[in-house]
Amino acid sequence: MHDAGNLTRLYASILKETRLIVRDREALVILFVMPLAFVLIMSLAMQDAFMEKSGVFTVAILDNDNGAVGQGVIAAFSSAGYMKTTVLKDAHDEADVKKEINSGRFKFGVIIPKGATTLAKGRVQRQLNFAKDGSGNGVYVRLISDPAMRVDHSNLVASSLARALAGVENRLLWEAVASLSGMEITPEREKEIREILDGNRPFEEVKAEDATGTRTASPMPTSVQQSVPAWSLFAMFFIVIPLSVTFIKERQLGGLTRLKTMPVPSSVVMAGKAIPYFIINQLQIALMLAVGFFIVPLLGGDALSIGNSPIAVGILTISASFAAIGFGLMTAMFCKTTEQSTTFGGTSIIVFAALGGIMVPKFLMPQFMQSISVISPLSWGLDGFLDVFVRGGGVSDILPEAVGLLSFGLVCLCVAAWRFSLKPR
Amino acid sequence: MNDLIIEAKGLYKTYRGAEKAAVDRIDLTVEKGSFFGLLGPNGAGKTTTLAMLTGLLEPDDGLLKVAGFDIRTSLDEVKRRIGLVPQEISLYPSLTAQENLAYFGMMQGLSGNALNGRIGDCLEFARLTELADKRVETFSGGMKRRLSLAIGIIHEPLILFLDEPTVGIDPASRLFIFENLKAMNANGTTIVYTSHYMEEVQTLCDTAAIMDSGRVIANGRMSALLSRQGKGMIRIRTAPDPTEAVRLDVESLPGAQSAIIKNDLLEIQTQEPEAAIEGVLRLLREKNVKLLSISHGAADLEGLFLSLTGTHLRD
């Protein structure tokens, strides 16, 4: 008897499933239009929260010094085009500055301590007096930042402050030097002076501090870096609904009954369903990346930057797809009606997304919610993508997330295969 | 005796948690090339039997050979030789007729020219060639039934199982299905047919089995089964409607084999119609029951079915 074999059966299954999906408009909207809209809306709407428009950093300055140091910093910050500087009149201490930052009015605060100019001049004088002990602290001008700020933005403001203070230092130094008339500076003398100066710097190194006293360990993504992988993962996992619905309809309409009377292995039927959805997942991520690259910048947002490891991105995409398909098949096997599968599938993905930092970025969550988020496979996927996009990670960095997703998918697939069998029972 | 294409001995199946066996050690044989009807009231076990014959359910016990192969050890060989037309339409509504045929044909193992040839033949068979590229969701119930039947035969099975294939279709499509099934059977395909419509089974099938409570209570050639019912059926309508007391009196008359009340009719099976009619008329006069109508007909499968399985409602 002629038998074309299981490859033909697999091809037939893939072709059939693809046609069913392509002709299901509601499924296409869920799989492509919904995440695309989310990526666009969230990338643009969350720009301020992610401070992508780094051209304007709001900086509050508490000048307790009212001398050359405070004036120097205010002048330098005011002349920088990327900072909007406000000198706090009513603030009295560090707590006031932090309160302003936490209220969202300012992203950074600079606290110039009382007596800063006097202390700085004293340190300069010690330089000129060739004081070799170098003991005692210099003036510590504090920079306080919103904890939601990206590290590179904090570093930018910190270095601006350091430059401003260096300018003040130079000015104080040369003012003092100018008063010393008639001193001859030979190369040997110059070297000695430099060593003396280094040992008696008037200002400590500037470090950015968080208003809350803690800083997230990782750099923050831009809103497009957050939105594209987040909503792509959401869409990838949302295949649970069309996948389970088509399977349940097939069971209800009797198509599976026919298949059970045919010489068709269960694995062919399962693979015939999985492969088209795997391809859909790849198309989803490609579309979302393209939107991040090309469309978001056209609408005023930042272009998506995906780091330096496209292989890691590929591994994550494949792993997430495997997990999503496994979860979808398992849902299809346990739900008896399409109503059950849409309710359970939709709710579970939304809960996974909410927990996993898809809807609300994890860095905005309280610590205990961040701890809970590890139960969500979407969280693993998002962490992996952010490792690559934001932290410059490679394949080795995303392996834990990829292995987690693959394991989750494998467990789901095994449970689904156990429930689904074309063998008589 | 012809070759047996289905042979079941001591076939047994029980469902988890059920008090009684769904199929209780039945013996069943179907000859090659026959048109076999499987009948029974709801819950009789015919669906479970059909499911075991087509490999959908594994028997708990007993021997079952289909197309010469033991269904336990050679299920795939059995599957290659059987076709099923389920009670449900079992089609993909958003696929076209041709795409449905192609899918199930390929799943049966067909490809290339063989597949294309069979798709064309099946479309022609179902009189759907002109509508090959139309989605099934636009088809009428009758067209869907015809396509469902065509899918069942796309791989030219030796045995075709049909489960209530004429439910919900128009008379023309029913007639079409009857004619084509007869033609297929004449060409050598063995057909196993289950239906609630007794006249369909009586018209189409040459052999039949009647099941009740998981057991086969009658089995054999249609002519032999009908002869068990006697020479005919007398149906009378009275005023007032026949009572249980009248039924018992009628059943005790000479020439009457059995009597049942069906709706407002009293149906009497008889081997001696003349004697039975005489006795009934006399009885009705004695009881002052007015005779409204009386008819006499030949024995039929429905009468046999009801006499064997009773008339009480089944869940």
XYZ file of C-alpha atoms in Angstrom, chain A residues 1-5 7-17 19-24 246 249-265 268-269 273 422-425, chain B residues 13 54-59 75-76 78-86 88-96 99 102-111 114 135 147-149 151-152 155-156:
94
model
C 0.000 0.000 0.000
C 1.340 3.435 -0.969
C 2.396 5.587 1.972
C 4.197 8.888 1.502
C 5.445 8.857 5.074
C 7.233 13.973 6.453
C 4.300 14.372 4.083
C 1.936 14.208 7.038
C 3.996 16.816 8.869
C 3.959 19.058 5.812
C 0.189 18.643 5.546
C -0.241 19.507 9.215
C 1.914 22.616 8.956
C 0.112 23.749 5.803
C -3.303 23.205 7.353
C -2.402 24.968 10.600
C -4.028 28.297 6.643
C -6.207 28.187 9.732
C -4.128 30.923 11.385
C -3.836 33.149 8.333
C -7.607 33.010 7.815
C -8.346 33.848 11.430
C -7.838 25.910 17.115
C -12.262 23.465 17.884
C -10.573 20.657 15.980
C -11.475 18.295 18.792
C -15.054 19.566 18.983
C -15.639 19.445 15.230
C -14.351 15.890 15.017
C -11.197 16.452 12.992
C -9.122 14.790 15.693
C -11.487 11.822 15.713
C -10.762 11.306 12.033
C -7.027 11.648 12.657
C -7.195 8.993 15.343
C -8.476 6.517 12.786
C -5.545 7.301 10.475
C -1.974 6.002 10.688
C -0.686 9.313 12.059
C 1.753 9.531 15.005
C 3.380 14.636 13.824
C 0.149 16.295 14.947
C 0.864 22.677 15.378
C -3.707 9.289 19.155
C -3.373 5.808 20.557
C -6.614 4.155 21.651
C -7.268 4.209 25.386
C -15.082 -2.573 27.382
C -12.080 1.831 14.253
C -9.198 1.914 16.723
C -10.462 4.873 18.725
C -10.810 2.773 21.867
C -8.779 -0.160 23.037
C -10.822 -3.189 24.146
C -3.310 -0.996 14.621
C -1.594 0.981 11.861
C -5.923 -1.706 10.368
C -6.016 2.085 10.083
C -4.652 1.988 6.537
C -7.576 -0.191 5.516
C -10.470 1.565 7.170
C -12.265 4.849 6.681
C -14.531 6.633 9.128
C -17.323 9.079 8.477
C -18.042 10.391 11.971
C -19.883 15.165 13.458
C -19.152 16.943 10.197
C -15.416 16.746 11.000
C -14.249 19.322 8.484
C -12.227 22.531 8.770
C -14.730 25.315 7.999
C -12.131 27.889 6.955
C -10.451 25.516 4.499
C -11.830 24.901 1.028
C -7.851 21.783 1.000
C -5.777 17.327 0.458
C -5.101 17.514 4.189
C -6.846 14.290 5.103
C -5.501 12.569 1.986
C -1.933 13.458 2.960
C -2.559 12.386 6.536
C -3.665 9.047 5.098
C -0.286 8.862 3.376
C -1.200 9.955 -0.150
C 0.983 12.361 -2.110
C -2.011 9.725 -6.448
C -14.572 27.457 1.895
C -17.653 16.128 1.510
C -17.315 14.325 4.837
C -18.216 11.072 3.100
C -12.944 12.344 2.873
C -13.794 9.005 4.422
C -7.704 6.472 0.494
C -10.084 3.832 -0.909
